[in-house]
Coordinates of C-alpha atoms and ligand atoms in Angstrom, one line a residue:
M1 CA -33.6 0.7 36.8
K2 CA -31.7 -2.6 36.8
N3 CA -28.3 -1.1 36.7
S4 CA -27.9 2.4 38.1
K5 CA -24.4 3.1 36.7
K6 CA -23.9 6.8 36.0
I7 CA -23.6 7.7 32.4
D8 CA -22.3 10.9 30.9
W9 CA -24.8 11.3 28.1
T10 CA -23.3 14.5 26.8
A11 CA -19.9 12.9 26.4
L12 CA -21.5 10.1 24.3
R13 CA -22.4 12.7 21.7
Q14 CA -18.7 12.9 20.8
D15 CA -19.0 9.4 19.4
F16 CA -21.3 10.8 16.7
P17 CA -19.3 13.0 14.3
I18 CA -22.5 14.0 12.4
L19 CA -23.9 15.8 15.5
D20 CA -21.1 18.3 15.5
Q21 CA -22.3 20.6 12.8
Q22 CA -24.5 23.6 12.0
V23 CA -27.6 23.5 9.8
H24 CA -28.8 26.8 8.3
G25 CA -26.2 28.5 10.6
K26 CA -27.7 26.9 13.8
P27 CA -26.4 24.0 15.8
L28 CA -28.0 20.8 14.6
I29 CA -30.6 19.3 16.9
Y30 CA -31.4 15.8 15.5
F31 CA -34.9 14.8 16.6
D32 CA -35.7 12.4 13.7
N33 CA -34.4 9.2 15.4
A34 CA -37.6 7.2 14.8
A35 CA -36.9 7.6 11.1
T36 CA -33.3 6.6 11.4
S37 CA -30.6 6.9 14.1
Q38 CA -27.1 8.4 13.7
K39 CA -24.0 6.2 13.6
P40 CA -21.2 6.2 16.2
R41 CA -17.6 6.4 14.9
V42 CA -17.0 2.7 15.9
V43 CA -19.7 1.6 13.4
I44 CA -18.4 3.8 10.6
D45 CA -14.8 2.5 11.3
A46 CA -16.0 -1.1 11.3
L47 CA -17.5 -0.6 7.8
T48 CA -14.4 1.1 6.5
H49 CA -12.2 -1.6 8.0
Y50 CA -14.3 -4.3 6.3
Y51 CA -14.0 -2.8 2.9
E52 CA -10.4 -1.8 3.3
R53 CA -9.1 -5.2 4.7
D54 CA -11.6 -8.1 4.6
N55 CA -14.0 -7.6 1.6
A56 CA -14.9 -10.9 -0.1
N57 CA -18.0 -13.0 -0.8
V58 CA -19.2 -15.2 2.1
H59 CA -19.8 -19.0 2.4
R60 CA -18.1 -19.7 -1.0
G61 CA -14.3 -19.3 -0.8
I62 CA -11.7 -21.2 1.0
H63 CA -9.3 -18.2 0.8
E64 CA -8.4 -16.0 3.8
L65 CA -10.5 -13.0 2.9
S66 CA -13.6 -15.1 2.3
N67 CA -13.1 -16.8 5.6
R68 CA -12.8 -13.4 7.4
A69 CA -15.9 -12.1 5.6
T70 CA -17.9 -15.3 6.5
S71 CA -16.9 -15.3 10.1
G72 CA -17.7 -11.6 10.4
Y73 CA -21.1 -12.2 8.8
E74 CA -21.9 -15.2 11.0
A75 CA -20.6 -13.5 14.2
G76 CA -23.2 -10.8 13.5
R77 CA -25.8 -13.5 13.5
T78 CA -24.6 -14.9 16.9
R79 CA -24.6 -11.4 18.3
A80 CA -28.1 -10.7 17.1
A81 CA -29.3 -13.9 18.8
K82 CA -27.8 -12.7 22.0
F83 CA -29.2 -9.2 21.5
L84 CA -32.8 -10.6 21.4
N85 CA -32.1 -13.6 23.7
A86 CA -33.1 -16.0 20.9
K87 CA -32.3 -19.7 21.7
S88 CA -30.0 -20.1 18.7
P89 CA -28.3 -18.1 15.9
D90 CA -30.3 -20.4 13.6
E91 CA -33.4 -18.4 14.6
I92 CA -31.9 -15.2 13.1
V93 CA -32.5 -14.4 9.4
F94 CA -30.8 -11.3 8.0
T95 CA -33.1 -9.1 6.0
R96 CA -33.0 -5.6 4.6
G97 CA -35.0 -4.3 7.5
S98 CA -38.2 -4.6 9.4
T99 CA -40.2 -4.3 6.2
E100 CA -38.5 -7.2 4.5
G101 CA -38.8 -9.3 7.6
I102 CA -42.6 -8.9 7.7
N103 CA -42.9 -9.5 3.9
L104 CA -40.8 -12.6 4.3
V105 CA -43.2 -14.0 7.0
A106 CA -46.3 -12.9 5.1
N107 CA -45.0 -14.6 1.9
A108 CA -43.3 -17.7 3.2
W109 CA -45.4 -18.6 6.2
G110 CA -48.6 -17.0 4.9
A111 CA -48.6 -18.7 1.5
K112 CA -48.3 -22.1 3.1
N113 CA -50.6 -21.6 6.1
L114 CA -53.4 -19.2 5.1
K115 CA -56.5 -20.0 3.1
A116 CA -59.8 -18.3 2.2
G117 CA -61.8 -17.6 5.4
D118 CA -58.8 -17.5 7.7
G119 CA -58.1 -14.3 9.7
I120 CA -55.2 -12.0 10.2
L121 CA -55.3 -9.7 13.2
L122 CA -53.5 -6.4 13.2
T123 CA -53.9 -3.2 15.2
E124 CA -55.1 0.2 14.0
M125 CA -51.7 1.7 14.9
E126 CA -49.6 -0.4 12.5
H127 CA -46.9 1.1 10.2
H128 CA -47.6 0.5 6.5
S129 CA -44.9 -2.2 6.6
N130 CA -47.1 -4.3 9.0
L131 CA -50.2 -3.6 7.0
V132 CA -49.6 -3.7 3.3
P133 CA -47.8 -7.1 3.2
W134 CA -50.8 -8.6 5.0
Q135 CA -53.3 -6.9 2.6
L136 CA -51.4 -8.4 -0.4
L137 CA -51.5 -11.8 1.3
A138 CA -55.2 -11.4 2.1
Q139 CA -55.9 -10.5 -1.6
R140 CA -54.0 -13.6 -2.7
T141 CA -55.5 -16.1 -0.3
G142 CA -59.0 -14.7 0.5
A143 CA -58.0 -14.3 4.2
K144 CA -59.7 -11.5 6.1
I145 CA -57.9 -8.7 8.1
S146 CA -59.4 -7.3 11.4
Y147 CA -57.9 -4.7 13.7
V148 CA -57.6 -4.1 17.4
P149 CA -59.0 -0.5 17.7
V150 CA -57.1 2.5 19.0
T151 CA -58.9 4.5 21.7
G152 CA -58.4 8.0 20.4
D153 CA -55.7 10.8 20.8
E154 CA -54.2 9.0 23.8
G155 CA -53.3 6.2 21.4
L156 CA -53.9 3.1 23.5
L157 CA -55.2 -0.2 22.2
D158 CA -58.7 -1.0 23.2
L159 CA -57.9 -4.3 24.8
S160 CA -61.5 -4.9 25.9
R161 CA -62.1 -5.9 22.3
L162 CA -59.2 -8.4 22.1
D163 CA -60.9 -11.6 23.2
A164 CA -63.7 -11.1 20.7
L165 CA -61.1 -10.4 17.9
L166 CA -59.0 -13.5 18.7
T167 CA -61.5 -15.8 16.9
P168 CA -60.8 -19.4 15.9
Q169 CA -60.4 -18.2 12.3
V170 CA -57.4 -15.9 13.2
K171 CA -54.1 -17.6 12.4
I172 CA -51.7 -14.8 13.1
F173 CA -51.7 -11.6 15.2
S174 CA -49.1 -9.1 14.0
L175 CA -48.6 -6.0 16.1
V176 CA -46.2 -3.2 16.8
H177 CA -44.2 -3.1 20.0
I178 CA -43.8 0.7 20.1
S179 CA -45.8 3.0 17.8
N180 CA -43.7 5.3 15.7
S181 CA -46.6 7.8 15.4
L182 CA -47.9 7.8 19.0
G183 CA -45.1 6.6 21.3
T184 CA -47.4 4.0 22.7
V185 CA -45.7 1.0 24.3
N186 CA -47.9 -2.0 23.8
P187 CA -47.9 -4.8 26.4
V188 CA -46.6 -7.3 23.9
A189 CA -45.9 -10.2 26.3
E190 CA -49.4 -10.1 27.6
L191 CA -50.9 -9.8 24.1
C192 CA -48.7 -12.7 22.7
A193 CA -49.7 -14.9 25.7
R194 CA -53.4 -14.2 25.0
A195 CA -52.9 -15.2 21.3
R196 CA -50.8 -18.2 22.1
A197 CA -53.5 -19.5 24.5
R198 CA -55.7 -19.8 21.5
G199 CA -53.1 -21.3 19.2
I200 CA -52.6 -18.1 17.2
L201 CA -49.1 -17.2 16.1
T202 CA -47.6 -13.7 16.8
L203 CA -45.3 -11.3 15.0
V204 CA -43.9 -8.3 16.9
D205 CA -42.7 -5.3 14.9
G206 CA -39.8 -4.1 17.0
A207 CA -38.6 -1.4 14.6
Q208 CA -39.0 1.2 17.4
S209 CA -38.1 -1.0 20.4
A210 CA -35.1 -3.1 19.6
G211 CA -32.4 -0.5 20.1
H212 CA -34.3 1.6 22.7
C213 CA -35.2 -0.9 25.5
P214 CA -34.2 -4.4 26.5
V215 CA -35.8 -7.0 24.3
D216 CA -36.1 -10.7 25.1
V217 CA -38.1 -12.7 22.5
Q218 CA -38.4 -15.6 24.9
A219 CA -39.9 -13.5 27.6
I220 CA -42.2 -11.7 25.1
G221 CA -43.2 -15.2 23.9
C222 CA -43.6 -14.1 20.2
D223 CA -43.2 -16.4 17.3
F224 CA -41.6 -13.8 15.0
F225 CA -39.9 -10.4 15.8
V226 CA -38.4 -7.9 13.3
F227 CA -36.1 -4.9 13.6
S228 CA -34.0 -2.6 11.4
G229 CA -30.3 -2.0 11.9
H230 CA -30.4 1.6 10.8
K231 CA -32.7 2.6 13.7
I232 CA -30.3 1.2 16.3
C233 CA -27.0 2.9 15.3
G234 CA -26.2 0.3 12.6
P235 CA -26.0 0.6 8.8
T236 CA -29.0 0.9 6.5
G237 CA -29.8 -2.1 4.4
I238 CA -29.6 -4.7 7.2
G239 CA -32.3 -6.0 9.5
V240 CA -33.2 -9.0 11.5
L241 CA -36.1 -11.4 11.4
Y242 CA -36.2 -13.7 14.5
G243 CA -38.4 -16.8 14.1
R244 CA -38.8 -19.8 16.3
Q245 CA -36.7 -22.5 14.7
E246 CA -39.4 -25.1 14.1
L247 CA -41.5 -22.5 12.4
L248 CA -38.7 -21.2 10.2
N249 CA -37.7 -24.7 9.1
A250 CA -41.3 -25.5 8.2
M251 CA -41.6 -22.4 6.0
P252 CA -40.8 -22.6 2.3
P253 CA -38.1 -20.3 0.9
Y254 CA -39.0 -16.7 0.2
Q255 CA -36.6 -16.2 -2.8
G256 CA -34.6 -18.8 -4.7
G257 CA -30.9 -18.5 -5.8
G258 CA -27.4 -19.2 -4.7
E259 CA -26.4 -19.9 -1.1
M260 CA -29.8 -21.2 0.0
I261 CA -29.6 -24.7 -1.5
L262 CA -28.2 -28.0 -0.5
S263 CA -28.3 -29.4 -4.1
V264 CA -29.9 -28.4 -7.4
E265 CA -30.9 -30.5 -10.3
Y266 CA -32.6 -29.4 -13.5
Q267 CA -36.0 -30.3 -12.2
K268 CA -35.7 -30.0 -8.4
T269 CA -33.8 -28.3 -5.6
E270 CA -33.2 -29.3 -2.0
F271 CA -33.0 -26.3 0.3
K272 CA -30.7 -25.6 3.3
P273 CA -32.4 -25.4 6.7
A274 CA -33.1 -22.0 8.2
P275 CA -31.8 -19.4 8.4
H276 CA -29.7 -19.9 5.2
R277 CA -32.7 -21.0 3.1
F278 CA -34.0 -17.4 3.5
E279 CA -30.8 -15.7 2.4
A280 CA -30.6 -16.2 -1.3
G281 CA -27.8 -14.6 -3.3
T282 CA -24.9 -12.5 -2.1
P283 CA -26.2 -10.8 1.1
D284 CA -25.3 -7.5 2.6
I285 CA -22.0 -8.6 4.2
S286 CA -20.9 -5.3 5.7
G287 CA -24.4 -4.9 7.3
P288 CA -24.2 -7.6 10.0
I289 CA -20.5 -6.6 10.6
G290 CA -21.6 -3.0 11.3
L291 CA -24.7 -4.1 13.1
H292 CA -22.6 -6.3 15.4
V293 CA -20.6 -3.3 16.5
A294 CA -23.7 -1.2 17.0
M295 CA -25.3 -3.9 19.2
D296 CA -22.0 -4.0 21.3
Y297 CA -22.0 -0.2 21.5
L298 CA -25.6 0.0 22.7
D299 CA -25.2 -2.8 25.3
A300 CA -22.0 -1.2 26.6
I301 CA -24.2 1.8 27.5
G302 CA -27.1 -0.5 28.6
R303 CA -30.5 -0.7 26.9
E304 CA -32.3 -0.2 30.2
Q305 CA -30.4 3.0 30.8
I306 CA -31.1 4.2 27.2
W307 CA -34.8 3.4 27.8
Q308 CA -34.9 5.5 31.0
H309 CA -33.1 8.3 29.3
D310 CA -35.3 8.4 26.2
R311 CA -38.4 8.2 28.3
E312 CA -37.3 11.0 30.6
L313 CA -36.6 13.3 27.6
A314 CA -40.0 12.4 26.1
R315 CA -41.8 13.1 29.4
Y316 CA -39.9 16.4 29.7
A317 CA -40.8 17.4 26.1
Y318 CA -44.4 16.3 26.5
D319 CA -45.0 18.3 29.7
K320 CA -43.4 21.4 28.2
L321 CA -45.5 21.1 25.0
A322 CA -48.6 20.4 27.0
A323 CA -48.2 23.7 28.8
L324 CA -48.5 25.6 25.4
K325 CA -51.8 26.9 24.1
N326 CA -53.3 25.8 20.8
I327 CA -51.5 22.4 20.6
R328 CA -52.9 18.9 20.2
L329 CA -50.7 16.1 21.5
F330 CA -51.1 12.5 20.5
G331 CA -50.2 9.3 22.3
P332 CA -50.3 8.4 26.0
P333 CA -49.7 11.2 28.5
T334 CA -47.7 8.8 30.7
D335 CA -45.6 5.7 30.0
R336 CA -44.6 6.8 26.5
A337 CA -41.6 5.8 24.5
G338 CA -39.0 8.5 23.5
L339 CA -41.1 10.5 21.0
V340 CA -43.8 13.2 20.9
S341 CA -46.3 13.7 18.2
F342 CA -48.3 16.9 18.0
L343 CA -50.2 19.4 15.9
L344 CA -50.3 23.2 16.3
K345 CA -53.8 24.7 15.7
D346 CA -54.3 25.8 12.1
V347 CA -50.7 25.1 11.2
H348 CA -49.8 22.3 8.8
A349 CA -47.3 19.8 10.2
H350 CA -45.0 20.4 7.2
D351 CA -44.9 24.1 8.0
V352 CA -43.8 23.3 11.5
V353 CA -41.1 21.0 10.2
T354 CA -39.9 23.5 7.6
L355 CA -39.6 26.3 10.1
A356 CA -38.0 24.1 12.7
D357 CA -35.4 23.1 10.1
Q358 CA -34.5 26.7 9.5
A359 CA -33.8 26.8 13.2
G360 CA -31.5 23.8 13.0
V361 CA -34.1 21.3 14.5
A362 CA -34.7 18.2 12.5
L363 CA -38.3 16.9 13.0
R364 CA -40.6 14.8 10.9
G365 CA -44.0 15.8 9.6
G366 CA -46.5 13.7 7.8
H367 CA -48.5 10.5 8.2
H368 CA -45.4 8.6 9.4
C369 CA -46.4 5.6 7.2
T370 CA -49.5 5.2 9.4
Q371 CA -52.1 6.7 7.1
P372 CA -55.1 4.6 8.4
L373 CA -54.2 5.6 12.0
M374 CA -54.1 9.3 11.0
H375 CA -57.5 9.0 9.4
R376 CA -58.8 7.2 12.5
L377 CA -57.6 10.2 14.5
G378 CA -59.2 12.6 12.0
V379 CA -55.9 14.2 10.9
E380 CA -53.8 14.0 7.8
S381 CA -50.4 14.3 9.5
T382 CA -48.6 15.2 12.7
A383 CA -45.2 16.8 13.6
R384 CA -43.0 14.4 15.5
A385 CA -39.9 14.8 17.6
S386 CA -38.2 11.5 18.4
F387 CA -35.2 11.1 20.7
Y388 CA -32.2 8.9 21.3
F389 CA -29.7 8.7 24.0
Y390 CA -27.4 11.4 22.5
N391 CA -30.2 14.0 22.8
T392 CA -30.3 16.3 25.8
K393 CA -32.7 18.3 27.9
S394 CA -31.2 21.6 26.6
E395 CA -31.9 20.5 23.1
V396 CA -35.6 19.9 24.2
D397 CA -35.6 23.4 25.7
R398 CA -34.4 24.9 22.4
F399 CA -36.9 22.8 20.4
V400 CA -39.8 24.0 22.6
D401 CA -38.6 27.7 22.2
V402 CA -38.6 27.1 18.4
I403 CA -42.2 25.8 18.6
R404 CA -43.2 28.9 20.5
E405 CA -41.5 31.1 17.9
I406 CA -43.4 29.2 15.2
Q407 CA -46.7 29.8 17.1
K408 CA -45.9 33.5 17.3
F409 CA -45.1 33.6 13.5
F410 CA -48.6 32.3 12.9
G411 CA -50.0 34.9 15.2
Q412 CA -50.8 32.6 18.2
Ligands
PLP501 C1 -43.0 0.8 13.7 C2 -42.3 0.6 12.4 N1 -42.4 -0.5 11.8 C3 -41.7 -0.7 10.7 C4 -40.9 0.2 10.1 C5 -40.2 0.0 8.8 O1 -38.8 -0.1 9.0 P1 -37.8 -0.1 7.7 O2 -38.2 1.0 6.8 O3 -36.5 0.0 8.3 O4 -38.0 -1.5 7.1 C6 -40.8 1.5 10.7 C7 -40.0 2.6 10.2 O5 -40.1 3.7 10.5 C8 -41.5 1.7 12.0 O6 -41.4 2.8 12.6

């Protein structure tokens, strides 16, 4: 651990008003953080303050409120650049989330740079948001998609196949940093370096990593990186696309409208440089303001510390679940991110989640928007517990007790 400062994790829970409640008469245990995180009071207050004191449209007015809204919005961009260690705020495009960031690249970069016969490389563990936009692009352009295989239940990428898959036809390799279904942490810096050595661009889907571990886009060496604000203690509806500046400036706009233009005539338009050319219309203004506070909040704790904490909880939960009978666990037994995915023998994941909910434990069951991966593993769904820094070992103990009770209920 880079910084060994002592953190009172239980005290941090008091920053999250939502955690202090009962669900079905039981204390809430929120283990659905991979779907969305909870929000600390400071983020909620920043949003309220913005709407109560500063609300106005950005980049248009010369009046005081518009100046405040604009500087709050742009300060969020500068903060996001620092959060990812981008070279410049001009490399930060605000989006609705990871999904929109990937769609933006697939549309704006893909439409200009891909043609029939070109290749797109993905992995078998991608979320639908890093799969469907590329399928749509492939249908439009005639490009072909190939996949780095997953080894099996332990959920690692079979990297022995990578060199053969990085063919001269492949123009972009888009891959997930941390799998939301398996908890696998992919060695993205190494994978991006191998692609770059062959002149292939890379996009890293950081939806599950950005708020959970330190992220340095220059050290990763990716060309694009996306994440969602709502998964890192920020508001919903705001996300970030990082792109290397020369790539963003060479990409055509994604959508047209106000704010993204330098000049418009009846027959032609001149566009602003990036990032503004990708932010047509009135954006989500409170989003970057709330996200800014969330990023400050996380970095005040320390993302390295959060990473260690989440991984320790996952290790603890994994080992306790592995000691049960009639359970199948997915993802790597060691070196996993802060989540565990599992199936109880002869019990549907939805039944596990429904019964856990009755006990106050919020899990997720389903294909986790990774249907092809589920089929690759020969299952329809899994149950998933995903952790964040406000979760505790005693919550994991209670969760495992609840799983045992569910097994008993089903006669196991
Ligand atoms: C790995 C991964 N990628 C992308 C996404 C999509 O994020 P959003 O729905 O915020 O756009 C998710 C959401 O769960 C995810 O887990």
